[in-house]
């Protein structure tokens, strides 16, 4: 919790104008406890073929090629497709009738993100990205960098 509080917009004002800092702090003070906690420590859900979506740790080890992640930071809603999922999507597997489970897997985080955005004011920025692409920075900037290119863990992360 403290890791994300220190890295958030509320204590760290590097690369933010005074107006942005005042805006983020004003929204934090105005919102209820649940939304304030999401601002400080974002919620990360993992969608996979193993079952319903499950909350996962805000850690680089949660970034895997065979999952879809939904990150809710209150100000941004990010849908992150792992490398394998993005490749299957680009090949059009969701359009085939025999891959209905894959189509449902792609639609589940989109519908959950729409529910989040419908219930929130101001409306968060909606971002869809793939692993190893430029927009992935929105998710990778929020996770704990426990897995790096120097570590021995071969499960993923960047």
CSV table of N, CA and C in Angstrom, one decimal:
chain,number,residue,atom,x,y,z
A,1,UNK,N,0.8,-1.2,0.0
A,1,UNK,CA,0.0,0.0,0.0
A,1,UNK,C,0.9,1.3,0.0
A,2,UNK,N,1.9,1.3,0.9
A,2,UNK,CA,2.8,2.5,0.9
A,2,UNK,C,3.6,2.6,-0.3
A,3,UNK,N,4.0,1.5,-1.0
A,3,UNK,CA,4.7,1.6,-2.2
A,3,UNK,C,3.9,2.4,-3.2
A,4,UNK,N,2.6,2.2,-3.4
A,4,UNK,CA,1.8,2.8,-4.3
A,4,UNK,C,1.4,4.3,-3.9
A,5,UNK,N,1.3,4.5,-2.6
A,5,UNK,CA,1.1,5.8,-2.1
A,5,UNK,C,2.2,6.7,-2.4
A,6,UNK,N,3.4,6.2,-2.2
A,6,UNK,CA,4.6,7.0,-2.5
A,6,UNK,C,4.8,7.3,-4.0
A,7,UNK,N,4.4,6.4,-4.8
A,7,UNK,CA,4.6,6.6,-6.2
A,7,UNK,C,3.4,7.3,-6.9
A,8,UNK,N,2.3,7.5,-6.2
A,8,UNK,CA,1.1,8.1,-6.8
A,8,UNK,C,1.3,9.6,-7.0
A,9,UNK,N,0.2,10.2,-7.5
A,9,UNK,CA,0.1,11.6,-7.8
A,9,UNK,C,0.0,12.5,-6.5
A,10,UNK,N,-0.3,11.8,-5.4
A,10,UNK,CA,-0.7,12.6,-4.2
A,10,UNK,C,0.5,13.0,-3.4
A,11,UNK,N,1.6,12.3,-3.3
A,11,UNK,CA,2.8,12.7,-2.7
A,11,UNK,C,3.9,13.0,-3.6
A,12,UNK,N,4.0,12.3,-4.7
A,12,UNK,CA,5.0,12.6,-5.7
A,12,UNK,C,4.5,13.6,-6.8
A,13,UNK,N,5.1,14.7,-6.9
A,13,UNK,CA,4.6,15.7,-7.8
A,13,UNK,C,5.6,15.9,-9.0
A,14,UNK,N,6.5,15.0,-9.1
A,14,UNK,CA,7.5,15.1,-10.2
A,14,UNK,C,6.8,14.9,-11.6
A,15,UNK,N,7.1,15.7,-12.6
A,15,UNK,CA,6.5,15.6,-13.9
A,15,UNK,C,5.0,15.9,-13.9
A,16,UNK,N,4.5,16.7,-12.9
A,16,UNK,CA,3.1,17.1,-12.9
A,16,UNK,C,3.1,18.6,-12.6
A,17,UNK,N,2.2,19.3,-13.3
A,17,UNK,CA,2.1,20.7,-13.0
A,17,UNK,C,1.4,20.9,-11.7
A,18,UNK,N,1.5,22.1,-11.1
A,18,UNK,CA,0.8,22.4,-9.9
A,18,UNK,C,-0.7,22.2,-10.0
A,19,UNK,N,-1.2,22.5,-11.2
A,19,UNK,CA,-2.7,22.4,-11.4
A,19,UNK,C,-3.0,20.9,-11.4
A,20,UNK,N,-2.2,20.0,-12.0
A,20,UNK,CA,-2.5,18.6,-12.0
A,20,UNK,C,-2.4,18.1,-10.6
A,21,UNK,N,-1.4,18.5,-9.8
A,21,UNK,CA,-1.3,18.0,-8.4
A,21,UNK,C,-2.5,18.4,-7.6
A,22,UNK,N,-2.9,19.7,-7.8
A,22,UNK,CA,-4.1,20.2,-7.0
A,22,UNK,C,-5.4,19.4,-7.4
A,23,UNK,N,-5.5,19.1,-8.7
A,23,UNK,CA,-6.6,18.4,-9.2
A,23,UNK,C,-6.7,17.0,-8.6
A,24,UNK,N,-5.6,16.2,-8.6
A,24,UNK,CA,-5.6,14.9,-8.1
A,24,UNK,C,-5.9,14.9,-6.6
A,25,UNK,N,-5.3,15.8,-5.9
A,25,UNK,CA,-5.5,15.9,-4.4
A,25,UNK,C,-6.9,16.3,-4.1
A,26,UNK,N,-7.5,17.2,-4.9
A,26,UNK,CA,-8.9,17.6,-4.7
A,26,UNK,C,-9.9,16.4,-4.9
A,27,UNK,N,-9.6,15.7,-6.0
A,27,UNK,CA,-10.5,14.5,-6.3
A,27,UNK,C,-10.3,13.5,-5.1
A,28,UNK,N,-9.1,13.3,-4.6
A,28,UNK,CA,-8.9,12.3,-3.5
A,28,UNK,C,-9.7,12.7,-2.3
A,29,UNK,N,-9.7,14.0,-2.0
A,29,UNK,CA,-10.4,14.5,-0.8
A,29,UNK,C,-12.0,14.4,-1.0
A,30,UNK,N,-12.4,14.5,-2.2
A,30,UNK,CA,-13.9,14.6,-2.5
A,30,UNK,C,-14.5,13.2,-2.5
A,31,UNK,N,-13.8,12.2,-2.9
A,31,UNK,CA,-14.3,10.8,-3.2
A,31,UNK,C,-14.5,10.0,-1.8
A,32,UNK,N,-15.3,9.0,-2.0
A,32,UNK,CA,-15.5,8.1,-0.8
A,32,UNK,C,-14.3,7.2,-0.6
A,33,UNK,N,-14.3,6.4,0.5
A,33,UNK,CA,-13.2,5.6,0.9
A,33,UNK,C,-12.8,4.6,-0.2
A,34,UNK,N,-13.8,3.9,-0.7
A,34,UNK,CA,-13.5,2.9,-1.7
A,34,UNK,C,-12.7,3.5,-2.9
A,35,UNK,N,-13.3,4.6,-3.5
A,35,UNK,CA,-12.6,5.2,-4.6
A,35,UNK,C,-11.2,5.8,-4.2
A,36,UNK,N,-11.1,6.3,-3.0
A,36,UNK,CA,-9.8,6.8,-2.6
A,36,UNK,C,-8.8,5.7,-2.5
A,37,UNK,N,-9.2,4.5,-2.0
A,37,UNK,CA,-8.3,3.4,-2.0
A,37,UNK,C,-7.9,2.9,-3.4
A,38,UNK,N,-8.8,3.0,-4.3
A,38,UNK,CA,-8.4,2.6,-5.7
A,38,UNK,C,-7.5,3.6,-6.3
A,39,UNK,N,-7.6,4.9,-5.9
A,39,UNK,CA,-6.6,5.9,-6.4
A,39,UNK,C,-5.2,5.6,-5.9
A,40,UNK,N,-5.2,5.3,-4.6
A,40,UNK,CA,-3.9,5.0,-4.0
A,40,UNK,C,-3.3,3.7,-4.4
A,41,UNK,N,-4.0,2.6,-4.3
A,41,UNK,CA,-3.6,1.3,-4.7
A,41,UNK,C,-4.6,0.8,-5.8
A,42,UNK,N,-4.2,0.9,-7.1
A,42,UNK,CA,-5.1,0.5,-8.1
A,42,UNK,C,-5.5,-1.0,-8.0
A,43,UNK,N,-6.7,-1.3,-8.6
A,43,UNK,CA,-7.2,-2.7,-8.6
A,43,UNK,C,-6.8,-3.4,-9.9
A,44,UNK,N,-6.3,-4.6,-9.8
A,44,UNK,CA,-5.9,-5.4,-11.0
A,44,UNK,C,-6.6,-6.7,-11.0
A,45,UNK,N,-7.3,-7.0,-12.0
A,45,UNK,CA,-8.0,-8.2,-12.2
A,45,UNK,C,-7.4,-9.0,-13.4
A,46,UNK,N,-7.3,-10.3,-13.2
A,46,UNK,CA,-6.8,-11.2,-14.2
A,46,UNK,C,-7.9,-12.1,-14.8
A,47,UNK,N,-8.0,-12.1,-16.1
A,47,UNK,CA,-9.0,-12.9,-16.8
A,47,UNK,C,-8.2,-14.0,-17.6
A,48,UNK,N,-8.6,-15.2,-17.4
A,48,UNK,CA,-8.0,-16.3,-18.1
A,48,UNK,C,-9.0,-17.4,-18.3
A,49,UNK,N,-8.5,-18.5,-19.0
A,49,UNK,CA,-9.4,-19.6,-19.3
A,49,UNK,C,-9.6,-20.5,-18.1
A,50,UNK,N,-8.9,-20.3,-17.0
A,50,UNK,CA,-9.0,-21.1,-15.8
A,50,UNK,C,-10.3,-20.9,-15.0
A,51,UNK,N,-11.0,-19.8,-15.2
A,51,UNK,CA,-12.2,-19.5,-14.4
A,51,UNK,C,-12.5,-18.1,-14.4
A,52,UNK,N,-13.3,-17.6,-13.5
A,52,UNK,CA,-13.8,-16.2,-13.4
A,52,UNK,C,-12.6,-15.3,-13.1
A,53,UNK,N,-12.8,-14.0,-13.4
A,53,UNK,CA,-11.7,-13.1,-13.1
A,53,UNK,C,-11.3,-13.1,-11.6
A,54,UNK,N,-10.0,-13.0,-11.4
A,54,UNK,CA,-9.5,-13.0,-10.0
A,54,UNK,C,-8.6,-11.8,-9.7
A,55,UNK,N,-8.7,-11.2,-8.6
A,55,UNK,CA,-7.8,-10.1,-8.2
A,55,UNK,C,-6.4,-10.6,-8.1
A,56,UNK,N,-5.4,-9.9,-8.6
A,56,UNK,CA,-4.0,-10.3,-8.5
A,56,UNK,C,-3.2,-9.2,-8.0
A,57,UNK,N,-2.0,-9.5,-7.5
A,57,UNK,CA,-1.1,-8.5,-6.9
A,57,UNK,C,-0.7,-7.5,-8.0
A,58,UNK,N,-0.5,-6.3,-7.6
A,58,UNK,CA,0.0,-5.2,-8.5
A,58,UNK,C,1.5,-5.5,-8.7
A,59,UNK,N,1.9,-6.5,-9.4
A,59,UNK,CA,3.3,-6.9,-9.4
A,59,UNK,C,3.6,-7.3,-10.9
A,60,UNK,N,4.8,-7.2,-11.3
A,60,UNK,CA,5.2,-7.5,-12.7
A,60,UNK,C,5.0,-9.0,-12.9
A,61,UNK,N,5.0,-9.8,-11.9
A,61,UNK,CA,4.8,-11.3,-12.1
A,61,UNK,C,3.4,-11.6,-12.5
A,62,UNK,N,2.5,-10.7,-12.3
A,62,UNK,CA,1.1,-10.9,-12.8
A,62,UNK,C,0.9,-10.7,-14.3
A,63,UNK,N,1.9,-10.1,-14.9
A,63,UNK,CA,1.9,-9.9,-16.4
A,63,UNK,C,2.3,-11.1,-17.0
A,64,UNK,N,1.3,-11.9,-17.6
A,64,UNK,CA,1.6,-13.1,-18.2
A,64,UNK,C,1.1,-13.1,-19.7
A,65,UNK,N,1.7,-13.9,-20.6
A,65,UNK,CA,1.2,-13.8,-22.0
A,65,UNK,C,-0.2,-14.5,-22.2
A,66,UNK,N,-0.6,-15.3,-21.3
A,66,UNK,CA,-1.9,-16.0,-21.5
A,66,UNK,C,-3.1,-15.5,-20.8
A,67,UNK,N,-3.0,-14.2,-20.3
A,67,UNK,CA,-4.0,-13.6,-19.5
A,67,UNK,C,-4.4,-12.2,-20.1
A,68,UNK,N,-5.5,-11.7,-19.7
A,68,UNK,CA,-5.9,-10.4,-19.9
A,68,UNK,C,-6.0,-9.7,-18.6
A,69,UNK,N,-5.5,-8.5,-18.4
A,69,UNK,CA,-5.5,-7.8,-17.1
A,69,UNK,C,-6.4,-6.6,-17.3
A,70,UNK,N,-7.1,-6.3,-16.3
A,70,UNK,CA,-8.0,-5.1,-16.2
A,70,UNK,C,-7.4,-4.3,-15.0
A,71,UNK,N,-6.9,-3.1,-15.3
A,71,UNK,CA,-6.3,-2.2,-14.3
A,71,UNK,C,-7.2,-1.0,-14.1
A,72,UNK,N,-7.7,-0.8,-12.9
A,72,UNK,CA,-8.5,0.4,-12.5
A,72,UNK,C,-7.7,1.3,-11.6
A,73,UNK,N,-7.3,2.4,-12.1
A,73,UNK,CA,-6.6,3.4,-11.3
A,73,UNK,C,-7.4,4.6,-10.9
A,74,UNK,N,-8.7,4.5,-11.1
A,74,UNK,CA,-9.7,5.6,-10.9
A,74,UNK,C,-9.6,6.6,-12.1
A,75,UNK,N,-8.5,7.0,-12.5
A,75,UNK,CA,-8.3,8.0,-13.5
A,75,UNK,C,-8.1,7.3,-14.9
A,76,UNK,N,-7.7,6.1,-14.9
A,76,UNK,CA,-7.5,5.3,-16.1
A,76,UNK,C,-8.1,3.9,-15.9
A,77,UNK,N,-8.7,3.3,-17.0
A,77,UNK,CA,-9.1,1.9,-17.0
A,77,UNK,C,-8.3,1.3,-18.1
A,78,UNK,N,-7.5,0.4,-17.8
A,78,UNK,CA,-6.6,-0.2,-18.8
A,78,UNK,C,-6.9,-1.7,-19.0
A,79,UNK,N,-7.1,-2.1,-20.2
A,79,UNK,CA,-7.2,-3.5,-20.6
A,79,UNK,C,-6.0,-3.9,-21.3
A,80,UNK,N,-5.2,-4.9,-20.7
A,80,UNK,CA,-3.9,-5.3,-21.1
A,80,UNK,C,-4.0,-6.7,-21.6
A,81,UNK,N,-3.7,-6.9,-22.9
A,81,UNK,CA,-3.7,-8.3,-23.4
A,81,UNK,C,-2.3,-8.9,-23.4
A,82,UNK,N,-2.2,-10.1,-22.9
A,82,UNK,CA,-0.9,-10.7,-22.9
A,82,UNK,C,-0.5,-11.0,-24.4
A,83,UNK,N,0.8,-11.4,-24.5
A,83,UNK,CA,1.3,-11.6,-25.9
A,83,UNK,C,0.6,-12.7,-26.6
A,84,UNK,N,0.3,-13.8,-26.0
A,84,UNK,CA,-0.4,-14.9,-26.7
A,84,UNK,C,-1.8,-14.5,-27.0
A,85,UNK,N,-2.5,-13.9,-26.1
A,85,UNK,CA,-3.9,-13.5,-26.3
A,85,UNK,C,-4.0,-12.5,-27.4
A,86,UNK,N,-3.0,-11.5,-27.5
A,86,UNK,CA,-3.0,-10.5,-28.5
A,86,UNK,C,-2.8,-11.2,-29.9
A,87,UNK,N,-1.9,-12.2,-29.9
A,87,UNK,CA,-1.6,-12.9,-31.2
A,87,UNK,C,-2.9,-13.6,-31.7
A,88,UNK,N,-3.5,-14.3,-30.8
A,88,UNK,CA,-4.8,-15.0,-31.2
A,88,UNK,C,-5.8,-14.0,-31.6
A,89,UNK,N,-6.0,-12.9,-30.9
A,89,UNK,CA,-6.9,-11.9,-31.4
A,89,UNK,C,-6.6,-11.3,-32.7
A,90,UNK,N,-5.3,-11.1,-33.0
A,90,UNK,CA,-4.9,-10.5,-34.3
A,90,UNK,C,-5.1,-11.5,-35.4
A,91,UNK,N,-5.1,-12.8,-35.1
A,91,UNK,CA,-5.3,-13.9,-36.1
A,91,UNK,C,-6.8,-14.1,-36.3
A,92,UNK,N,-7.7,-13.5,-35.5
A,92,UNK,CA,-9.1,-13.6,-35.7
A,92,UNK,C,-9.8,-14.8,-35.1
A,93,UNK,N,-9.2,-15.5,-34.1
A,93,UNK,CA,-9.8,-16.7,-33.6
A,93,UNK,C,-11.1,-16.4,-32.9
A,94,UNK,N,-11.4,-15.2,-32.4
A,94,UNK,CA,-12.6,-14.8,-31.8
A,94,UNK,C,-13.8,-14.8,-32.8
A,95,UNK,N,-13.5,-14.8,-34.1
A,95,UNK,CA,-14.5,-14.8,-35.1
A,95,UNK,C,-15.0,-16.1,-35.5
A,96,UNK,N,-14.3,-17.2,-35.1
A,96,UNK,CA,-14.7,-18.6,-35.4
A,96,UNK,C,-15.7,-19.1,-34.4
A,97,UNK,N,-16.6,-19.8,-34.8
A,97,UNK,CA,-17.7,-20.3,-33.9
A,97,UNK,C,-17.1,-21.3,-32.9
A,98,UNK,N,-16.1,-22.1,-33.3
A,98,UNK,CA,-15.5,-23.1,-32.4
A,98,UNK,C,-14.6,-22.4,-31.3
A,99,UNK,N,-14.4,-21.1,-31.3
A,99,UNK,CA,-13.6,-20.4,-30.3
A,99,UNK,C,-14.5,-19.5,-29.5
A,100,UNK,N,-15.7,-19.9,-29.1
A,100,UNK,CA,-16.6,-19.0,-28.4
A,100,UNK,C,-16.1,-18.7,-27.0
A,101,UNK,N,-15.3,-19.6,-26.4
A,101,UNK,CA,-14.7,-19.3,-25.1
A,101,UNK,C,-13.7,-18.1,-25.2
A,102,UNK,N,-13.0,-18.1,-26.3
A,102,UNK,CA,-12.0,-17.1,-26.5
A,102,UNK,C,-12.7,-15.7,-26.7
A,103,UNK,N,-13.8,-15.7,-27.5
A,103,UNK,CA,-14.6,-14.5,-27.7
A,103,UNK,C,-15.1,-14.0,-26.4
A,104,UNK,N,-15.6,-14.9,-25.6
A,104,UNK,CA,-16.2,-14.5,-24.2
A,104,UNK,C,-15.1,-13.9,-23.3
A,105,UNK,N,-13.9,-14.5,-23.4
A,105,UNK,CA,-12.7,-14.1,-22.7
A,105,UNK,C,-12.4,-12.6,-23.1
A,106,UNK,N,-12.4,-12.3,-24.4
A,106,UNK,CA,-12.1,-11.0,-24.8
A,106,UNK,C,-13.2,-10.0,-24.4
A,107,UNK,N,-14.5,-10.4,-24.4
A,107,UNK,CA,-15.6,-9.5,-24.1
A,107,UNK,C,-15.7,-9.2,-22.6
A,108,UNK,N,-15.3,-10.2,-21.7
A,108,UNK,CA,-15.6,-10.0,-20.3
A,108,UNK,C,-14.9,-8.8,-19.7
A,109,UNK,N,-13.6,-8.5,-20.0
A,109,UNK,CA,-13.0,-7.3,-19.4
A,109,UNK,C,-13.6,-6.0,-20.0
A,110,UNK,N,-14.0,-6.1,-21.2
A,110,UNK,CA,-14.6,-4.9,-21.9
A,110,UNK,C,-15.9,-4.5,-21.2
A,111,UNK,N,-16.7,-5.5,-20.9
A,111,UNK,CA,-18.0,-5.2,-20.2
A,111,UNK,C,-17.8,-4.7,-18.8
A,112,UNK,N,-16.8,-5.3,-18.1
A,112,UNK,CA,-16.5,-4.9,-16.7
A,112,UNK,C,-15.9,-3.4,-16.7
A,113,UNK,N,-15.1,-3.1,-17.7
A,113,UNK,CA,-14.6,-1.8,-17.8
A,113,UNK,C,-15.7,-0.8,-18.1
A,114,UNK,N,-16.7,-1.2,-18.9
A,114,UNK,CA,-17.8,-0.3,-19.2
A,114,UNK,C,-18.6,0.0,-17.9
A,115,UNK,N,-18.8,-1.0,-17.1
A,115,UNK,CA,-19.5,-0.8,-15.8
A,115,UNK,C,-18.8,0.1,-14.9
A,116,UNK,N,-17.4,0.0,-14.9
A,116,UNK,CA,-16.6,0.9,-14.1
A,116,UNK,C,-16.8,2.4,-14.6
A,117,UNK,N,-16.7,2.5,-15.9
A,117,UNK,CA,-16.7,3.9,-16.5
A,117,UNK,C,-18.1,4.5,-16.3
A,118,UNK,N,-19.2,3.7,-16.4
A,118,UNK,CA,-20.5,4.2,-16.3
A,118,UNK,C,-20.8,4.7,-14.9
A,119,UNK,N,-20.2,4.1,-13.9
A,119,UNK,CA,-20.4,4.5,-12.5
A,119,UNK,C,-19.5,5.6,-11.9
A,120,UNK,N,-18.6,6.1,-12.7
A,120,UNK,CA,-17.6,7.0,-12.2
A,120,UNK,C,-17.7,8.4,-12.8
A,121,UNK,N,-17.4,9.4,-12.0
A,121,UNK,CA,-17.3,10.7,-12.5
A,121,UNK,C,-16.1,11.4,-11.8
A,122,UNK,N,-15.1,11.9,-12.5
A,122,UNK,CA,-15.0,12.0,-13.9
A,122,UNK,C,-14.8,10.7,-14.6
A,123,UNK,N,-15.2,10.6,-15.8
A,123,UNK,CA,-15.1,9.3,-16.6
A,123,UNK,C,-13.6,9.1,-16.8
A,124,UNK,N,-13.1,7.9,-16.4
A,124,UNK,CA,-11.7,7.6,-16.6
A,124,UNK,C,-11.3,7.4,-18.0
A,125,UNK,N,-10.0,7.6,-18.3
A,125,UNK,CA,-9.5,7.3,-19.7
A,125,UNK,C,-9.5,5.9,-19.9
A,126,UNK,N,-10.0,5.4,-21.1
A,126,UNK,CA,-10.1,4.0,-21.4
A,126,UNK,C,-8.9,3.7,-22.4
A,127,UNK,N,-8.1,2.7,-22.0
A,127,UNK,CA,-6.9,2.3,-22.8
A,127,UNK,C,-6.9,0.8,-23.0
A,128,UNK,N,-6.8,0.4,-24.2
A,128,UNK,CA,-6.6,-1.0,-24.6
A,128,UNK,C,-5.2,-1.2,-25.1
A,129,UNK,N,-4.4,-2.1,-24.6
A,129,UNK,CA,-3.1,-2.3,-25.0
A,129,UNK,C,-2.7,-3.7,-25.0
A,130,UNK,N,-1.5,-4.0,-25.7
A,130,UNK,CA,-1.0,-5.3,-25.8
A,130,UNK,C,0.4,-5.4,-25.1
A,131,UNK,N,0.8,-6.5,-24.7
A,131,UNK,CA,2.1,-6.7,-24.1
A,131,UNK,C,3.2,-6.4,-25.2
A,132,UNK,N,4.2,-5.7,-24.7
A,132,UNK,CA,5.4,-5.3,-25.5
A,132,UNK,C,5.0,-4.2,-26.5
A,133,UNK,N,3.9,-3.5,-26.4
A,133,UNK,CA,3.6,-2.4,-27.2
A,133,UNK,C,3.7,-1.1,-26.4
A,134,UNK,N,3.6,0.1,-27.1
A,134,UNK,CA,3.9,1.3,-26.5
A,134,UNK,C,2.8,1.7,-25.4
A,135,UNK,N,1.6,1.4,-25.6
A,135,UNK,CA,0.5,1.7,-24.6
A,135,UNK,C,0.6,0.9,-23.4
A,136,UNK,N,1.4,-0.2,-23.4
A,136,UNK,CA,1.5,-1.0,-22.2
A,136,UNK,C,2.2,-0.2,-21.0
A,137,UNK,N,2.8,0.9,-21.3
A,137,UNK,CA,3.4,1.7,-20.3
A,137,UNK,C,2.4,2.1,-19.2
A,138,UNK,N,1.1,2.3,-19.6
A,138,UNK,CA,0.1,2.7,-18.6
A,138,UNK,C,0.0,1.6,-17.5
A,139,UNK,N,0.1,0.3,-17.8
A,139,UNK,CA,0.0,-0.7,-16.8
A,139,UNK,C,1.4,-0.9,-16.2
A,140,UNK,N,2.4,-0.9,-16.9
A,140,UNK,CA,3.7,-1.3,-16.4
A,140,UNK,C,4.2,-0.2,-15.4
A,141,UNK,N,3.8,1.0,-15.6
A,141,UNK,CA,4.2,2.1,-14.7
A,141,UNK,C,3.5,2.0,-13.3
A,142,UNK,N,2.5,1.2,-13.2
A,142,UNK,CA,1.7,1.0,-11.9
A,142,UNK,C,2.1,-0.2,-11.1
A,143,UNK,N,2.7,-1.2,-11.8
A,143,UNK,CA,3.0,-2.5,-11.1
A,143,UNK,C,4.4,-2.4,-10.4
A,144,UNK,N,4.5,-3.2,-9.4
A,144,UNK,CA,5.8,-3.3,-8.7
A,144,UNK,C,6.8,-4.0,-9.6
A,145,UNK,N,7.9,-3.4,-9.8
A,145,UNK,CA,8.9,-4.0,-10.8
A,145,UNK,C,9.7,-5.2,-10.1
A,146,UNK,N,9.1,-6.2,-9.7
A,146,UNK,CA,9.8,-7.3,-9.0
A,146,UNK,C,10.5,-8.2,-10.0
A,147,UNK,N,10.0,-8.2,-11.3
A,147,UNK,CA,10.6,-9.0,-12.3
A,147,UNK,C,11.2,-8.1,-13.3
A,148,UNK,N,12.5,-8.2,-13.6
A,148,UNK,CA,13.1,-7.3,-14.6
A,148,UNK,C,13.9,-8.2,-15.6
A,149,UNK,N,14.5,-7.5,-16.5
A,149,UNK,CA,15.2,-8.2,-17.6
A,149,UNK,C,16.5,-8.9,-17.0
A,150,UNK,N,16.9,-8.5,-15.8
A,150,UNK,CA,18.1,-9.2,-15.1
A,150,UNK,C,17.7,-10.3,-14.2
A,151,UNK,N,16.4,-10.5,-13.9
A,151,UNK,CA,16.1,-11.5,-12.9
A,151,UNK,C,16.0,-12.9,-13.6
A,152,UNK,N,16.0,-13.9,-12.8
A,152,UNK,CA,16.0,-15.3,-13.4
A,152,UNK,C,14.7,-15.8,-13.6
A,153,UNK,N,13.6,-15.1,-13.2
A,153,UNK,CA,12.2,-15.6,-13.4
A,153,UNK,C,11.9,-15.5,-14.9
A,154,UNK,N,11.5,-16.7,-15.4
A,154,UNK,CA,11.2,-16.7,-16.9
A,154,UNK,C,9.7,-16.6,-17.2
A,155,UNK,N,8.9,-16.3,-16.1
A,155,UNK,CA,7.4,-16.3,-16.4
A,155,UNK,C,7.0,-15.0,-17.1
A,156,UNK,N,7.7,-14.0,-17.1
A,156,UNK,CA,7.3,-12.8,-17.8
A,156,UNK,C,7.7,-11.5,-17.2
A,157,UNK,N,7.0,-10.5,-17.4
A,157,UNK,CA,7.3,-9.2,-16.9
A,157,UNK,C,8.2,-8.5,-17.9
A,158,UNK,N,8.4,-7.2,-17.7
A,158,UNK,CA,9.3,-6.5,-18.6
A,158,UNK,C,10.3,-5.7,-17.9
